[in-house]
């Protein structure tokens, strides 16, 4: 008697286990289906969930996972998103499965699971295609795989196998078609997670000062030799490594995108930027390091210098050593490069003036002897490392009568160690509050200083770079080697 009951209970448990399993398998089949149609794009269900996970993970944890786990932190997010996705959608599929079995109407179960699944997928992704991609495999599995009302082990096994067959089928479609859409679809899953957490880090570390941009600029200055930007089709675009090399190389956009991918903060400043001008900005760039590509071409020793050329007939020459630390970017703040910033690919050369960060890049020519670049032919000396600068862009009169001043400070790869403020024309100096540094070296910092003015006061700002060198006081114009000097301003109460 006891034995009989036990075996009945265990049969029941077995039945529930099986139904859970089949429901989960159907859900995974559905997720594959979504992937098959939209690939690793923001429209993929898991990508969409990942957005929420990244946004709602407490800032502290995001910072911790990035600092301590690095990329593993991003995988943690992705893993969590996959589990959440399967869990969430399985509630629907399993419910549908039970419904179909209880009513002895498998079709009803299939319709229920797929319709509600499509609804949820659409709410999450905003994409009909992605949602339908999910719904079809779920409908097929839930309609055709449910076990009979009285589950003998044999029938159970058969329905599980059917469900697995469905999952493998849609997994195969995902493998074949999901990848094809990947390039077109925008950022990949890992990119979306990594970029969002980096951008979040920058938001956290920004000082909140009215009137000036946070650590990632809201806009980005633009300097072009032409008034109309080139339009480049990335499928027709390629990058060549030519000149004094053992092996000429050529890379298509797709080939570049499949290289190891990094997200780097990098500040740019134009050599023509006035001392307290606005041609200085920071962004998060996505791309791949140049050095491994150079290695494939094996540059021969010549002048140890290189010429970069672009679609707009722009060209700049500078030391090969600087290029080795460079980066080829196709993404900016989580999107493809805007046309005005060099779509499809631009160079980023850490620590150097903006002008050698060539946009719409097409050729890296290793030179035999020194040559002049576009701006150097016009008298500029803008191919070297940047000068140290501290800008004063915000003067905010607070309600308590004090004045908050602030801005950005930048010294390229030397970094900013300190910003000092004088409110008496340079007699005495005080430390400003600095924003925490960003993970990458070639980035600016924000500074802030608050004081109670009396009458008219002359405020002076100066930066000390990461080597401990005080920014030179001597004033010079931007032409030809970049502006120098301390920014000075009169502030009244
Ligand atoms: N192909 C090309 N690259 C270029 C330029 C250009 O005119 N054409 N301008 C340069 C200059 S002078 C600067 S300061 C930076 C500015 O980059 P941004 O427009 O993305 O801010 O790009 C550099 N790269
Ligand atoms: Mo520039």
GROMACS .gro file of C-alpha atoms in nm, residues 190-354:
model
  165
  190UNK     CA    1   2.920   4.139  -2.516
  191UNK     CA    2   2.978   4.484  -2.660
  192UNK     CA    3   2.648   4.615  -2.536
  193UNK     CA    4   2.716   4.497  -2.184
  194UNK     CA    5   3.076   4.613  -2.177
  195UNK     CA    6   2.999   4.953  -2.328
  196UNK     CA    7   2.705   5.026  -2.104
  197UNK     CA    8   2.903   4.947  -1.791
  198UNK     CA    9   3.197   5.161  -1.904
  199UNK     CA   10   2.967   5.451  -1.983
  200UNK     CA   11   2.804   5.405  -1.646
  201UNK     CA   12   3.144   5.416  -1.480
  202UNK     CA   13   3.215   5.746  -1.655
  203UNK     CA   14   2.881   5.886  -1.540
  204UNK     CA   15   2.957   5.786  -1.181
  205UNK     CA   16   3.302   5.939  -1.185
  206UNK     CA   17   3.192   6.268  -1.339
  207UNK     CA   18   3.167   6.571  -1.113
  208UNK     CA   19   2.825   6.726  -1.130
  209UNK     CA   20   2.906   7.082  -1.235
  210UNK     CA   21   2.639   7.293  -1.397
  211UNK     CA   22   2.735   7.411  -1.743
  212UNK     CA   23   3.008   7.166  -1.833
  213UNK     CA   24   3.012   6.823  -1.993
  214UNK     CA   25   3.059   6.506  -1.787
  215UNK     CA   26   3.361   6.280  -1.843
  216UNK     CA   27   3.210   6.149  -2.166
  217UNK     CA   28   3.131   6.461  -2.368
  218UNK     CA   29   2.769   6.528  -2.460
  219UNK     CA   30   2.875   6.649  -2.801
  220UNK     CA   31   3.215   6.612  -2.963
  221UNK     CA   32   3.408   6.888  -3.137
  222UNK     CA   33   3.479   6.841  -3.505
  223UNK     CA   34   3.771   6.954  -3.720
  224UNK     CA   35   3.775   6.871  -4.091
  225UNK     CA   36   3.975   6.993  -4.385
  226UNK     CA   37   3.665   6.963  -4.604
  227UNK     CA   38   3.326   7.117  -4.549
  228UNK     CA   39   3.141   6.805  -4.664
  229UNK     CA   40   3.227   6.480  -4.495
  230UNK     CA   41   3.305   6.180  -4.711
  231UNK     CA   42   3.040   5.909  -4.739
  232UNK     CA   43   3.203   5.571  -4.720
  233UNK     CA   44   3.030   5.236  -4.763
  234UNK     CA   45   3.189   5.004  -4.522
  235UNK     CA   46   3.144   4.696  -4.737
  236UNK     CA   47   3.350   4.862  -5.009
  237UNK     CA   48   3.602   5.009  -4.765
  238UNK     CA   49   3.935   4.852  -4.674
  239UNK     CA   50   4.248   4.947  -4.485
  240UNK     CA   51   4.587   4.886  -4.645
  241UNK     CA   52   4.927   4.862  -4.484
  242UNK     CA   53   5.180   4.958  -4.750
  243UNK     CA   54   5.528   5.102  -4.807
  244UNK     CA   55   5.835   4.968  -4.630
  245UNK     CA   56   5.687   4.638  -4.519
  246UNK     CA   57   5.782   4.277  -4.580
  247UNK     CA   58   5.423   4.184  -4.650
  248UNK     CA   59   5.158   4.428  -4.769
  249UNK     CA   60   4.830   4.375  -4.591
  250UNK     CA   61   4.469   4.465  -4.651
  251UNK     CA   62   4.180   4.440  -4.407
  252UNK     CA   63   3.810   4.463  -4.479
  253UNK     CA   64   3.571   4.613  -4.228
  254UNK     CA   65   3.444   4.269  -4.133
  255UNK     CA   66   3.795   4.138  -4.082
  256UNK     CA   67   3.873   4.426  -3.850
  257UNK     CA   68   3.553   4.376  -3.654
  258UNK     CA   69   3.651   4.017  -3.592
  259UNK     CA   70   3.984   4.118  -3.436
  260UNK     CA   71   4.013   4.136  -3.058
  261UNK     CA   72   3.784   4.414  -2.951
  262UNK     CA   73   3.841   4.677  -2.683
  263UNK     CA   74   3.656   4.974  -2.544
  264UNK     CA   75   3.883   5.264  -2.459
  265UNK     CA   76   3.827   5.609  -2.323
  266UNK     CA   77   4.033   5.854  -2.522
  267UNK     CA   78   4.041   6.232  -2.507
  268UNK     CA   79   4.117   6.434  -2.820
  269UNK     CA   80   4.234   6.793  -2.841
  270UNK     CA   81   4.308   6.991  -3.152
  271UNK     CA   82   4.647   7.163  -3.167
  272UNK     CA   83   4.455   7.468  -3.291
  273UNK     CA   84   4.245   7.483  -2.972
  274UNK     CA   85   4.288   7.817  -2.793
  275UNK     CA   86   4.408   7.799  -2.432
  276UNK     CA   87   4.057   7.806  -2.289
  277UNK     CA   88   3.890   7.687  -2.611
  278UNK     CA   89   3.640   7.407  -2.668
  279UNK     CA   90   3.818   7.178  -2.911
  280UNK     CA   91   3.879   6.911  -2.652
  281UNK     CA   92   3.648   6.618  -2.581
  282UNK     CA   93   3.637   6.265  -2.452
  283UNK     CA   94   3.454   5.955  -2.572
  284UNK     CA   95   3.444   5.578  -2.527
  285UNK     CA   96   3.578   5.422  -2.845
  286UNK     CA   97   3.536   5.064  -2.964
  287UNK     CA   98   3.797   4.910  -3.187
  288UNK     CA   99   4.110   4.701  -3.208
  289UNK     CA  100   4.478   4.773  -3.135
  290UNK     CA  101   4.699   4.851  -3.437
  291UNK     CA  102   5.016   4.675  -3.323
  292UNK     CA  103   4.907   4.316  -3.408
  293UNK     CA  104   4.808   4.428  -3.759
  294UNK     CA  105   5.145   4.601  -3.806
  295UNK     CA  106   5.318   4.286  -3.695
  296UNK     CA  107   5.150   4.096  -3.977
  297UNK     CA  108   5.297   4.344  -4.226
  298UNK     CA  109   5.641   4.346  -4.058
  299UNK     CA  110   5.762   4.705  -4.110
  300UNK     CA  111   6.126   4.735  -4.219
  301UNK     CA  112   6.343   4.984  -4.042
  302UNK     CA  113   6.366   5.312  -4.229
  303UNK     CA  114   6.286   5.646  -4.075
  304UNK     CA  115   6.071   5.470  -3.815
  305UNK     CA  116   5.795   5.696  -3.936
  306UNK     CA  117   5.459   5.644  -4.096
  307UNK     CA  118   5.203   5.825  -4.310
  308UNK     CA  119   4.830   5.780  -4.255
  309UNK     CA  120   4.601   5.859  -4.547
  310UNK     CA  121   4.227   5.902  -4.567
  311UNK     CA  122   3.931   5.910  -4.806
  312UNK     CA  123   3.926   6.293  -4.798
  313UNK     CA  124   4.290   6.308  -4.918
  314UNK     CA  125   4.402   6.403  -4.570
  315UNK     CA  126   4.741   6.270  -4.465
  316UNK     CA  127   4.956   6.297  -4.155
  317UNK     CA  128   5.307   6.175  -4.081
  318UNK     CA  129   5.442   6.085  -3.738
  319UNK     CA  130   5.670   5.837  -3.556
  320UNK     CA  131   5.593   5.467  -3.598
  321UNK     CA  132   5.637   5.430  -3.223
  322UNK     CA  133   5.325   5.640  -3.163
  323UNK     CA  134   5.126   5.430  -3.409
  324UNK     CA  135   5.223   5.110  -3.229
  325UNK     CA  136   5.022   5.229  -2.929
  326UNK     CA  137   4.737   5.325  -3.155
  327UNK     CA  138   4.389   5.196  -3.194
  328UNK     CA  139   4.153   5.154  -3.489
  329UNK     CA  140   3.807   5.261  -3.383
  330UNK     CA  141   3.476   5.182  -3.553
  331UNK     CA  142   3.257   5.259  -3.253
  332UNK     CA  143   3.197   5.568  -3.042
  333UNK     CA  144   2.993   5.569  -2.719
  334UNK     CA  145   2.821   5.243  -2.812
  335UNK     CA  146   2.733   5.329  -3.172
  336UNK     CA  147   2.910   5.302  -3.500
  337UNK     CA  148   3.131   5.604  -3.565
  338UNK     CA  149   2.919   5.893  -3.689
  339UNK     CA  150   3.012   6.004  -4.037
  340UNK     CA  151   3.162   6.329  -3.908
  341UNK     CA  152   3.400   6.141  -3.680
  342UNK     CA  153   3.540   5.912  -3.945
  343UNK     CA  154   3.295   5.635  -4.037
  344UNK     CA  155   3.375   5.355  -4.086
  345UNK     CA  156   3.718   5.354  -3.917
  346UNK     CA  157   3.948   5.615  -3.765
  347UNK     CA  158   4.287   5.606  -3.595
  348UNK     CA  159   4.331   5.698  -3.230
  349UNK     CA  160   4.686   5.777  -3.125
  350UNK     CA  161   4.706   5.807  -2.745
  351UNK     CA  162   4.859   6.121  -2.600
  352UNK     CA  163   4.894   6.307  -2.929
  353UNK     CA  164   4.723   6.609  -3.079
  354UNK     CA  165   4.397   6.540  -3.258
   0.00000   0.00000   0.00000
